[in-house]
CSV table of N, CA and C in Angstrom, one decimal:
chain,number,residue,atom,x,y,z
A,1,MET,N,163.1,2.4,-101.0
A,1,MET,CA,163.6,3.5,-101.7
A,1,MET,C,164.5,3.0,-102.8
A,2,LYS,N,164.3,3.7,-104.0
A,2,LYS,CA,165.1,3.3,-105.2
A,2,LYS,C,166.4,4.1,-105.1
A,3,ILE,N,167.5,3.4,-105.2
A,3,ILE,CA,168.8,4.1,-105.1
A,3,ILE,C,169.6,3.9,-106.4
A,4,ILE,N,169.9,5.0,-107.0
A,4,ILE,CA,170.6,5.1,-108.3
A,4,ILE,C,172.0,5.6,-108.1
A,5,MET,N,173.0,4.8,-108.4
A,5,MET,CA,174.4,5.2,-108.2
A,5,MET,C,174.9,5.8,-109.6
A,6,VAL,N,175.5,7.0,-109.6
A,6,VAL,CA,175.8,7.7,-110.8
A,6,VAL,C,177.3,8.1,-110.9
A,7,PRO,N,178.1,7.1,-111.2
A,7,PRO,CA,179.6,7.5,-111.4
A,7,PRO,C,179.9,7.8,-112.8
A,8,VAL,N,181.1,8.4,-113.0
A,8,VAL,CA,181.7,8.5,-114.3
A,8,VAL,C,183.1,7.9,-114.1
A,9,SER,N,183.6,7.2,-115.1
A,9,SER,CA,184.9,6.6,-115.0
A,9,SER,C,185.6,6.5,-116.3
A,10,SER,N,186.9,6.3,-116.2
A,10,SER,CA,187.7,6.0,-117.4
A,10,SER,C,187.4,4.6,-117.9
A,11,ILE,N,187.9,4.2,-119.0
A,11,ILE,CA,187.6,2.8,-119.5
A,11,ILE,C,188.1,1.8,-118.5
A,12,ASN,N,189.2,2.1,-117.8
A,12,ASN,CA,189.8,1.1,-116.9
A,12,ASN,C,189.3,1.3,-115.4
A,13,GLY,N,188.1,2.0,-115.3
A,13,GLY,CA,187.5,2.1,-114.0
A,13,GLY,C,188.0,3.1,-113.0
A,14,LYS,N,188.7,4.1,-113.5
A,14,LYS,CA,189.2,5.2,-112.6
A,14,LYS,C,188.2,6.3,-112.5
A,15,ILE,N,187.8,6.7,-111.3
A,15,ILE,CA,186.9,7.8,-111.2
A,15,ILE,C,187.6,9.2,-110.9
A,16,THR,N,188.9,9.1,-110.8
A,16,THR,CA,189.7,10.3,-110.7
A,16,THR,C,190.9,10.1,-111.6
A,17,LYS,N,191.5,11.2,-112.1
A,17,LYS,CA,192.7,11.1,-112.8
A,17,LYS,C,193.9,11.4,-111.9
A,18,GLY,N,194.6,10.4,-111.5
A,18,GLY,CA,195.7,10.6,-110.5
A,18,GLY,C,195.1,11.0,-109.2
A,19,ASN,N,195.7,11.9,-108.5
A,19,ASN,CA,195.2,12.4,-107.2
A,19,ASN,C,194.3,13.6,-107.3
A,20,ASP,N,194.0,14.1,-108.6
A,20,ASP,CA,193.2,15.2,-108.7
A,20,ASP,C,191.7,14.9,-108.6
A,21,PRO,N,191.0,15.4,-107.6
A,21,PRO,CA,189.6,15.0,-107.5
A,21,PRO,C,188.6,15.7,-108.4
A,22,ASN,N,189.1,16.7,-109.2
A,22,ASN,CA,188.3,17.5,-110.1
A,22,ASN,C,188.0,16.7,-111.4
A,23,ILE,N,186.9,16.0,-111.4
A,23,ILE,CA,186.6,15.2,-112.6
A,23,ILE,C,186.2,16.0,-113.8
A,24,TYR,N,185.8,17.3,-113.6
A,24,TYR,CA,185.4,18.1,-114.7
A,24,TYR,C,186.5,18.5,-115.6
A,25,LYS,N,187.7,18.2,-115.2
A,25,LYS,CA,188.9,18.5,-116.1
A,25,LYS,C,189.0,17.5,-117.3
A,26,TRP,N,188.4,16.3,-117.1
A,26,TRP,CA,188.5,15.2,-118.1
A,26,TRP,C,187.2,14.7,-118.6
A,27,THR,N,186.1,15.0,-117.9
A,27,THR,CA,184.8,14.4,-118.4
A,27,THR,C,184.3,15.3,-119.5
A,28,SER,N,183.5,14.7,-120.4
A,28,SER,CA,182.9,15.4,-121.6
A,28,SER,C,181.8,16.3,-121.2
A,29,ASP,N,181.6,17.3,-122.1
A,29,ASP,CA,180.5,18.2,-121.9
A,29,ASP,C,179.1,17.4,-121.9
A,30,GLU,N,179.1,16.4,-122.7
A,30,GLU,CA,177.9,15.5,-122.8
A,30,GLU,C,177.6,14.9,-121.4
A,31,ASP,N,178.6,14.4,-120.8
A,31,ASP,CA,178.4,13.7,-119.5
A,31,ASP,C,178.0,14.8,-118.5
A,32,LYS,N,178.6,16.0,-118.5
A,32,LYS,CA,178.2,17.0,-117.5
A,32,LYS,C,176.8,17.4,-117.7
A,33,LYS,N,176.3,17.5,-119.0
A,33,LYS,CA,174.9,17.9,-119.2
A,33,LYS,C,174.0,16.8,-118.7
A,34,LEU,N,174.3,15.5,-119.0
A,34,LEU,CA,173.5,14.4,-118.5
A,34,LEU,C,173.5,14.4,-116.9
A,35,PHE,N,174.6,14.5,-116.3
A,35,PHE,CA,174.7,14.5,-114.9
A,35,PHE,C,173.9,15.6,-114.2
A,36,PHE,N,174.1,16.8,-114.7
A,36,PHE,CA,173.4,17.9,-114.1
A,36,PHE,C,171.9,17.9,-114.3
A,37,SER,N,171.5,17.3,-115.4
A,37,SER,CA,170.0,17.1,-115.7
A,37,SER,C,169.5,16.1,-114.7
A,38,MET,N,170.3,15.0,-114.3
A,38,MET,CA,169.8,14.1,-113.3
A,38,MET,C,169.8,14.7,-111.9
A,39,ILE,N,170.7,15.6,-111.6
A,39,ILE,CA,170.7,16.3,-110.3
A,39,ILE,C,169.4,17.2,-110.3
A,40,ALA,N,169.1,17.9,-111.4
A,40,ALA,CA,168.0,18.7,-111.4
A,40,ALA,C,166.6,18.0,-111.2
A,41,ARG,N,166.6,16.7,-111.7
A,41,ARG,CA,165.3,16.0,-111.6
A,41,ARG,C,165.2,15.2,-110.3
A,42,ASN,N,166.2,15.2,-109.4
A,42,ASN,CA,166.1,14.4,-108.2
A,42,ASN,C,166.2,15.3,-107.0
A,43,ASN,N,165.4,15.0,-105.9
A,43,ASN,CA,165.3,15.9,-104.8
A,43,ASN,C,166.1,15.3,-103.6
A,44,LEU,N,166.8,14.2,-103.7
A,44,LEU,CA,167.6,13.6,-102.7
A,44,LEU,C,168.9,13.1,-103.3
A,45,ILE,N,170.0,13.7,-102.9
A,45,ILE,CA,171.3,13.5,-103.4
A,45,ILE,C,172.3,13.1,-102.3
A,46,VAL,N,173.0,12.0,-102.3
A,46,VAL,CA,173.9,11.6,-101.3
A,46,VAL,C,175.3,11.4,-101.8
A,47,MET,N,176.3,11.9,-101.0
A,47,MET,CA,177.7,11.8,-101.5
A,47,MET,C,178.5,11.7,-100.2
A,48,GLY,N,179.8,11.3,-100.5
A,48,GLY,CA,180.8,11.3,-99.4
A,48,GLY,C,181.4,12.6,-99.2
A,49,SER,N,182.2,12.8,-98.2
A,49,SER,CA,182.8,14.0,-97.9
A,49,SER,C,183.9,14.4,-98.9
A,50,LYS,N,184.6,13.4,-99.5
A,50,LYS,CA,185.6,13.8,-100.5
A,50,LYS,C,184.9,14.3,-101.7
A,51,THR,N,183.8,13.7,-102.1
A,51,THR,CA,183.1,14.3,-103.3
A,51,THR,C,182.5,15.6,-103.0
A,52,TYR,N,182.0,15.8,-101.8
A,52,TYR,CA,181.5,17.2,-101.4
A,52,TYR,C,182.6,18.2,-101.4
A,53,GLU,N,183.8,17.9,-100.9
A,53,GLU,CA,184.9,18.8,-100.9
A,53,GLU,C,185.4,19.2,-102.3
A,54,ALA,N,185.3,18.2,-103.2
A,54,ALA,CA,185.8,18.4,-104.6
A,54,ALA,C,184.8,19.2,-105.3
A,55,ALA,N,183.5,19.2,-105.0
A,55,ALA,CA,182.4,19.8,-105.8
A,55,ALA,C,181.7,21.0,-105.0
A,56,ARG,N,182.1,21.3,-103.8
A,56,ARG,CA,181.3,22.2,-103.0
A,56,ARG,C,181.2,23.6,-103.7
A,57,HIS,N,182.3,24.0,-104.4
A,57,HIS,CA,182.3,25.3,-105.0
A,57,HIS,C,181.3,25.4,-106.2
A,58,ILE,N,180.7,24.3,-106.7
A,58,ILE,CA,179.8,24.4,-107.8
A,58,ILE,C,178.4,23.9,-107.3
A,59,ILE,N,178.2,23.4,-106.1
A,59,ILE,CA,176.9,23.0,-105.6
A,59,ILE,C,176.0,24.1,-105.4
A,60,LYS,N,174.9,24.1,-106.0
A,60,LYS,CA,173.9,25.1,-105.8
A,60,LYS,C,172.7,24.6,-104.9
A,61,LEU,N,172.7,25.0,-103.7
A,61,LEU,CA,171.6,24.5,-102.8
A,61,LEU,C,170.3,25.1,-103.2
A,62,LYS,N,169.3,24.3,-103.1
A,62,LYS,CA,167.9,24.7,-103.5
A,62,LYS,C,166.9,24.2,-102.5
A,63,LYS,N,165.9,24.9,-102.2
A,63,LYS,CA,164.8,24.5,-101.3
A,63,LYS,C,164.2,23.3,-101.9
A,64,ASN,N,163.8,22.3,-101.1
A,64,ASN,CA,163.2,21.1,-101.5
A,64,ASN,C,164.1,20.1,-102.2
A,65,LYS,N,165.4,20.3,-102.1
A,65,LYS,CA,166.4,19.4,-102.7
A,65,LYS,C,167.4,19.2,-101.6
A,66,LEU,N,167.4,18.0,-101.0
A,66,LEU,CA,168.3,17.6,-99.9
A,66,LEU,C,169.5,17.0,-100.4
A,67,ARG,N,170.6,17.5,-99.9
A,67,ARG,CA,172.0,16.8,-100.2
A,67,ARG,C,172.5,16.4,-98.8
A,68,VAL,N,172.8,15.1,-98.8
A,68,VAL,CA,173.4,14.5,-97.5
A,68,VAL,C,174.8,14.1,-97.8
A,69,VAL,N,175.7,14.6,-97.0
A,69,VAL,CA,177.1,14.2,-97.1
A,69,VAL,C,177.4,13.2,-96.0
A,70,LEU,N,177.8,12.0,-96.3
A,70,LEU,CA,178.3,11.0,-95.4
A,70,LEU,C,179.7,11.3,-95.0
A,71,THR,N,180.0,11.4,-93.7
A,71,THR,CA,181.3,11.7,-93.2
A,71,THR,C,181.5,11.0,-91.8
A,72,ARG,N,182.7,10.7,-91.5
A,72,ARG,CA,183.0,10.1,-90.2
A,72,ARG,C,182.9,11.2,-89.1
A,73,ASN,N,183.0,12.5,-89.5
A,73,ASN,CA,183.0,13.6,-88.6
A,73,ASN,C,182.1,14.7,-89.0
A,74,PRO,N,180.8,14.5,-88.7
A,74,PRO,CA,179.8,15.5,-89.1
A,74,PRO,C,180.0,16.8,-88.3
A,75,ALA,N,180.5,16.8,-87.1
A,75,ALA,CA,180.7,18.0,-86.4
A,75,ALA,C,181.7,19.0,-87.1
A,76,LYS,N,182.6,18.4,-87.9
A,76,LYS,CA,183.5,19.3,-88.6
A,76,LYS,C,182.8,20.2,-89.6
A,77,TYR,N,181.6,19.8,-90.0
A,77,TYR,CA,180.8,20.6,-91.0
A,77,TYR,C,179.6,21.3,-90.4
A,78,ALA,N,179.5,21.4,-89.1
A,78,ALA,CA,178.4,22.0,-88.4
A,78,ALA,C,178.0,23.3,-89.0
A,79,LYS,N,179.0,24.2,-89.3
A,79,LYS,CA,178.7,25.5,-89.7
A,79,LYS,C,178.2,25.6,-91.2
A,80,ARG,N,178.3,24.5,-91.9
A,80,ARG,CA,177.8,24.5,-93.3
A,80,ARG,C,176.4,23.9,-93.5
A,81,ILE,N,175.8,23.4,-92.4
A,81,ILE,CA,174.5,22.9,-92.5
A,81,ILE,C,173.5,23.9,-93.0
A,82,VAL,N,172.6,23.5,-93.9
A,82,VAL,CA,171.5,24.4,-94.3
A,82,VAL,C,170.3,23.6,-94.2
A,83,LYS,N,169.5,23.9,-93.2
A,83,LYS,CA,168.3,23.1,-92.9
A,83,LYS,C,167.4,22.8,-94.1
A,84,GLY,N,167.2,21.5,-94.3
A,84,GLY,CA,166.4,21.1,-95.5
A,84,GLY,C,167.1,21.0,-96.8
A,85,SER,N,168.3,21.5,-96.9
A,85,SER,CA,169.1,21.5,-98.1
A,85,SER,C,170.4,20.8,-98.1
A,86,LEU,N,171.1,20.9,-96.9
A,86,LEU,CA,172.4,20.3,-96.8
A,86,LEU,C,172.6,19.8,-95.4
A,87,GLU,N,172.9,18.5,-95.3
A,87,GLU,CA,173.2,18.0,-93.9
A,87,GLU,C,174.4,17.0,-94.0
A,88,PHE,N,175.0,16.8,-92.9
A,88,PHE,CA,176.2,15.9,-92.8
A,88,PHE,C,175.8,14.8,-91.8
A,89,SER,N,176.2,13.6,-92.1
A,89,SER,CA,175.8,12.5,-91.3
A,89,SER,C,176.8,11.4,-91.2
A,90,SER,N,176.9,10.7,-90.1
A,90,SER,CA,177.8,9.6,-89.9
A,90,SER,C,177.0,8.3,-89.8
A,91,GLU,N,175.7,8.3,-90.2
A,91,GLU,CA,174.9,7.1,-90.2
A,91,GLU,C,175.4,6.1,-91.1
A,92,THR,N,175.0,4.8,-90.8
A,92,THR,CA,175.3,3.8,-91.8
A,92,THR,C,174.4,4.0,-93.0
A,93,PRO,N,174.7,3.4,-94.1
A,93,PRO,CA,173.8,3.6,-95.3
A,93,PRO,C,172.4,3.1,-95.0
A,94,LEU,N,172.3,1.9,-94.3
A,94,LEU,CA,170.9,1.4,-94.0
A,94,LEU,C,170.1,2.3,-93.1
A,95,ASP,N,170.8,2.9,-92.1
A,95,ASP,CA,170.1,3.8,-91.1
A,95,ASP,C,169.7,5.1,-91.9
A,96,LEU,N,170.6,5.6,-92.7
A,96,LEU,CA,170.3,6.8,-93.5
A,96,LEU,C,169.1,6.5,-94.4
A,97,VAL,N,169.0,5.4,-95.1
A,97,VAL,CA,167.9,5.1,-96.0
A,97,VAL,C,166.6,5.0,-95.2
A,98,ARG,N,166.6,4.3,-94.1
A,98,ARG,CA,165.4,4.2,-93.3
A,98,ARG,C,164.9,5.5,-92.8
A,99,ARG,N,165.8,6.4,-92.3
A,99,ARG,CA,165.4,7.7,-91.8
A,99,ARG,C,164.8,8.6,-93.0
A,100,LEU,N,165.5,8.5,-94.1
A,100,LEU,CA,165.0,9.3,-95.2
A,100,LEU,C,163.7,8.8,-95.8
A,101,GLU,N,163.5,7.5,-95.8
A,101,GLU,CA,162.2,6.9,-96.2
A,101,GLU,C,161.1,7.4,-95.3
A,102,LYS,N,161.4,7.5,-94.0
A,102,LYS,CA,160.4,7.9,-93.0
A,102,LYS,C,160.0,9.4,-93.3
A,103,LYS,N,160.9,10.1,-93.8
A,103,LYS,CA,160.7,11.5,-94.2
A,103,LYS,C,159.9,11.7,-95.5
A,104,GLY,N,159.7,10.5,-96.2
A,104,GLY,CA,158.9,10.6,-97.4
A,104,GLY,C,159.7,10.5,-98.7
A,105,TYR,N,161.0,10.3,-98.6
A,105,TYR,CA,161.8,10.2,-99.8
A,105,TYR,C,161.6,8.8,-100.4
A,106,SER,N,161.5,8.7,-101.7
A,106,SER,CA,161.4,7.4,-102.4
A,106,SER,C,162.5,7.1,-103.4
A,107,LYS,N,163.3,8.1,-103.7
A,107,LYS,CA,164.4,7.9,-104.7
A,107,LYS,C,165.6,8.7,-104.2
A,108,MET,N,166.8,8.0,-104.4
A,108,MET,CA,168.0,8.7,-104.0
A,108,MET,C,169.0,8.6,-105.1
A,109,LEU,N,169.6,9.7,-105.4
A,109,LEU,CA,170.7,9.7,-106.4
A,109,LEU,C,172.0,9.7,-105.6
A,110,MET,N,172.8,8.7,-105.8
A,110,MET,CA,174.1,8.6,-105.0
A,110,MET,C,175.3,8.9,-105.9
A,111,ILE,N,176.0,10.0,-105.6
A,111,ILE,CA,177.1,10.5,-106.4
A,111,ILE,C,178.4,10.4,-105.7
A,112,GLY,N,178.5,9.5,-104.7
A,112,GLY,CA,179.7,9.4,-103.9
A,112,GLY,C,180.9,8.8,-104.6
A,113,GLY,N,182.0,8.8,-103.9
A,113,GLY,CA,183.2,8.2,-104.4
A,113,GLY,C,183.3,6.7,-104.1
A,114,ARG,N,184.5,6.2,-104.2
A,114,ARG,CA,184.6,4.7,-104.1
A,114,ARG,C,184.2,4.1,-102.7
A,115,GLU,N,184.4,4.9,-101.6
A,115,GLU,CA,184.0,4.3,-100.3
A,115,GLU,C,182.5,4.3,-100.2
A,116,ILE,N,181.8,5.3,-100.5
A,116,ILE,CA,180.4,5.4,-100.5
A,116,ILE,C,179.8,4.3,-101.4
A,117,ASN,N,180.3,4.3,-102.6
A,117,ASN,CA,179.9,3.3,-103.6
A,117,ASN,C,179.9,1.9,-103.0
A,118,SER,N,181.1,1.6,-102.4
A,118,SER,CA,181.3,0.2,-101.8
A,118,SER,C,180.3,0.0,-100.7
A,119,LEU,N,180.2,1.0,-99.8
A,119,LEU,CA,179.3,0.8,-98.6
A,119,LEU,C,177.8,0.5,-99.1
A,120,PHE,N,177.3,1.2,-100.0
A,120,PHE,CA,176.0,1.0,-100.5
A,120,PHE,C,175.8,-0.3,-101.2
A,121,LEU,N,176.8,-0.6,-102.1
A,121,LEU,CA,176.8,-1.9,-102.8
A,121,LEU,C,176.9,-3.1,-101.9
A,122,LYS,N,177.8,-3.0,-101.0
A,122,LYS,CA,178.0,-4.1,-100.0
A,122,LYS,C,176.8,-4.4,-99.2
A,123,ASN,N,176.0,-3.4,-98.9
A,123,ASN,CA,174.8,-3.5,-98.1
A,123,ASN,C,173.6,-3.8,-98.9
A,124,GLY,N,173.8,-4.0,-100.2
A,124,GLY,CA,172.6,-4.4,-101.1
A,124,GLY,C,171.6,-3.3,-101.3
A,125,LEU,N,172.0,-2.1,-101.3
A,125,LEU,CA,171.1,-0.9,-101.3
A,125,LEU,C,171.0,-0.3,-102.7
A,126,VAL,N,171.9,-0.6,-103.6
A,126,VAL,CA,171.8,0.1,-104.9
A,126,VAL,C,170.9,-0.7,-105.9
A,127,ASP,N,170.0,0.0,-106.5
A,127,ASP,CA,169.0,-0.6,-107.4
A,127,ASP,C,169.5,-0.5,-108.9
A,128,GLU,N,170.1,0.6,-109.2
A,128,GLU,CA,170.6,0.9,-110.6
A,128,GLU,C,171.9,1.6,-110.5
A,129,LEU,N,172.7,1.3,-111.6
A,129,LEU,CA,174.0,1.9,-111.8
A,129,LEU,C,173.9,2.7,-113.1
A,130,HIS,N,174.0,4.0,-113.1
A,130,HIS,CA,174.1,4.8,-114.3
A,130,HIS,C,175.5,5.2,-114.5
A,131,LEU,N,176.2,4.5,-115.3
A,131,LEU,CA,177.7,4.7,-115.4
A,131,LEU,C,178.0,5.3,-116.8
A,132,THR,N,178.7,6.5,-116.7
A,132,THR,CA,179.3,7.1,-117.9
A,132,THR,C,180.7,6.6,-118.0
A,133,ILE,N,181.1,6.1,-119.2
A,133,ILE,CA,182.5,5.7,-119.4
A,133,ILE,C,183.1,6.7,-120.4
A,134,GLU,N,184.1,7.4,-120.0
A,134,GLU,CA,184.9,8.3,-120.9
A,134,GLU,C,186.0,7.5,-121.5
A,135,PRO,N,186.3,7.8,-122.8
A,135,PRO,CA,187.3,7.1,-123.5
A,135,PRO,C,188.8,7.5,-123.1
A,136,PHE,N,189.1,7.2,-121.9
A,136,PHE,CA,190.5,7.5,-121.4
A,136,PHE,C,191.0,6.2,-120.6
A,137,ILE,N,192.3,6.1,-120.5
A,137,ILE,CA,192.9,5.1,-119.7
A,137,ILE,C,193.9,5.9,-118.8
A,138,PHE,N,193.7,5.9,-117.5
A,138,PHE,CA,194.6,6.5,-116.6
A,138,PHE,C,195.4,5.5,-115.8
A,139,SER,N,196.7,5.7,-115.7
A,139,SER,CA,197.5,4.8,-115.0
A,139,SER,C,197.3,4.8,-113.5
A,140,THR,N,196.9,6.0,-113.0
A,140,THR,CA,196.6,6.1,-111.6
A,140,THR,C,195.3,6.9,-111.4
A,141,GLY,N,194.7,6.6,-110.2
A,141,GLY,CA,193.5,7.3,-109.9
A,141,GLY,C,192.7,6.4,-108.9
A,142,ARG,N,191.6,6.9,-108.5
A,142,ARG,CA,190.7,6.2,-107.5
A,142,ARG,C,189.8,5.2,-108.4
A,143,ASP,N,189.7,4.0,-107.8
A,143,ASP,CA,188.8,3.0,-108.5
A,143,ASP,C,187.4,3.3,-108.2
A,144,LEU,N,186.5,2.7,-109.0
A,144,LEU,CA,185.0,2.9,-108.8
A,144,LEU,C,184.6,2.4,-107.4
A,145,VAL,N,185.2,1.4,-106.9
A,145,VAL,CA,184.8,0.8,-105.6
A,145,VAL,C,186.1,0.6,-104.8
A,146,ALA,N,186.0,0.6,-103.5
A,146,ALA,CA,187.1,0.4,-102.6
A,146,ALA,C,187.5,-1.1,-102.7
A,147,ASP,N,188.6,-1.5,-102.1
A,147,ASP,CA,189.0,-2.9,-102.1
A,147,ASP,C,188.3,-3.7,-101.1
A,148,ASP,N,187.0,-3.8,-101.2
A,148,ASP,CA,186.1,-4.6,-100.4
A,148,ASP,C,185.9,-6.0,-101.1
A,149,ASN,N,185.5,-7.0,-100.3
A,149,ASN,CA,185.4,-8.3,-100.9
A,149,ASN,C,183.9,-8.5,-101.2
A,150,PHE,N,183.5,-8.2,-102.4
A,150,PHE,CA,182.1,-8.5,-102.8
A,150,PHE,C,182.1,-8.7,-104.3
A,151,ASN,N,181.1,-9.5,-104.8
A,151,ASN,CA,180.9,-9.7,-106.2
A,151,ASN,C,179.4,-9.4,-106.5
A,152,ILE,N,179.2,-8.6,-107.4
A,152,ILE,CA,177.8,-8.2,-107.7
A,152,ILE,C,177.6,-8.3,-109.2
A,153,SER,N,176.5,-8.9,-109.6
A,153,SER,CA,176.1,-9.1,-111.0
A,153,SER,C,175.2,-7.9,-111.4
A,154,LEU,N,175.4,-7.4,-112.6
A,154,LEU,CA,174.6,-6.4,-113.2
A,154,LEU,C,173.9,-6.8,-114.5
A,155,LYS,N,172.8,-6.2,-114.8
A,155,LYS,CA,172.1,-6.5,-116.1
A,155,LYS,C,172.0,-5.2,-116.8
A,156,LEU,N,172.5,-5.2,-118.0
A,156,LEU,CA,172.4,-3.9,-118.9
A,156,LEU,C,171.0,-3.7,-119.2
A,157,ILE,N,170.5,-2.4,-119.0
A,157,ILE,CA,169.2,-2.0,-119.3
A,157,ILE,C,169.2,-1.2,-120.6
A,158,LYS,N,170.2,-0.3,-120.7
A,158,LYS,CA,170.2,0.7,-121.8
A,158,LYS,C,171.7,1.1,-122.0
A,159,ILE,N,172.0,1.4,-123.3
A,159,ILE,CA,173.3,1.9,-123.6
A,159,ILE,C,173.1,3.1,-124.6
A,160,LYS,N,173.8,4.2,-124.3
A,160,LYS,CA,173.7,5.3,-125.2
A,160,LYS,C,175.0,5.9,-125.5
A,161,LYS,N,175.3,6.1,-126.7
A,161,LYS,CA,176.6,6.8,-127.1
A,161,LYS,C,176.3,8.3,-127.0
A,162,LEU,N,177.1,9.0,-126.2
A,162,LEU,CA,176.9,10.4,-125.9
A,162,LEU,C,177.6,11.4,-126.9
A,163,ASN,N,178.6,10.9,-127.5
A,163,ASN,CA,179.3,11.8,-128.5
A,163,ASN,C,180.2,11.0,-129.5
A,164,ALA,N,180.7,11.7,-130.5
A,164,ALA,CA,181.5,11.0,-131.5
A,164,ALA,C,182.8,10.5,-131.0
A,165,LYS,N,183.3,11.0,-129.9
A,165,LYS,CA,184.5,10.5,-129.3
A,165,LYS,C,184.4,9.1,-128.7
A,166,GLY,N,183.2,8.8,-128.3
A,166,GLY,CA,182.9,7.4,-127.8
A,166,GLY,C,182.6,7.4,-126.3
A,167,THR,N,182.1,8.5,-125.8
A,167,THR,CA,181.6,8.5,-124.4
A,167,THR,C,180.3,7.7,-124.3
A,168,LEU,N,180.3,6.8,-123.4
A,168,LEU,CA,179.1,5.9,-123.3
A,168,LEU,C,178.4,6.1,-122.0
A,169,HIS,N,177.1,6.1,-122.0
A,169,HIS,CA,176.3,6.1,-120.8
A,169,HIS,C,175.6,4.7,-120.7
A,170,LEU,N,175.9,4.0,-119.7
A,170,LEU,CA,175.3,2.6,-119.5
A,170,LEU,C,174.4,2.6,-118.3
A,171,ARG,N,173.2,2.0,-118.4
A,171,ARG,CA,172.3,1.9,-117.3
A,171,ARG,C,172.2,0.4,-117.0
A,172,TYR,N,172.4,0.0,-115.7
A,172,TYR,CA,172.4,-1.4,-115.3
A,172,TYR,C,171.4,-1.5,-114.1
A,173,LYS,N,170.8,-2.6,-114.1
A,173,LYS,CA,170.0,-3.1,-112.9
A,173,LYS,C,171.0,-3.9,-112.1
A,174,VAL,N,171.0,-3.6,-110.8
A,174,VAL,CA,171.9,-4.3,-109.9
A,174,VAL,C,171.2,-5.6,-109.4
A,175,ASN,N,171.9,-6.7,-109.5
A,175,ASN,CA,171.3,-8.0,-109.0
A,175,ASN,C,172.1,-8.5,-107.9
A,176,TYR,N,171.5,-8.6,-106.7
A,176,TYR,CA,172.2,-9.1,-105.5
A,176,TYR,C,171.9,-10.6,-105.4
């Protein structure tokens, strides 16, 4: 399965501004347009529970588009399950990928936060990183990855300037 990680960050690698999980307060309209076009083109989207909680008010569930929320406590979300559209899982990233491949999925868009990003990267599962960098520096916020011990090399595939302000969209191949 091809797995594409899709984060947005400040220039100094913060994926949130301080403790506020709402990235739409500081990300550009151009990034939002790009991100939602990627969501529209992909039928498998995986995120962590913090990302889900921050975005659930804008998530539009659609038939034939599965969203999987990784959480340590799937039972907490039992009433929110929508068969075929929204599920909650405590599987390891590798077990999740294997299960979804058996169901016929061949591509995954990963829009999780730092814990999910780290889990998938640490397990060698991410094929590409599509990173939008917004021209901000935040003194506090969540980092792109958790404080895990790993080093990963990337190769730039494409760079695109999204607006006059300097928002950049970078596509990287992940080399393990």
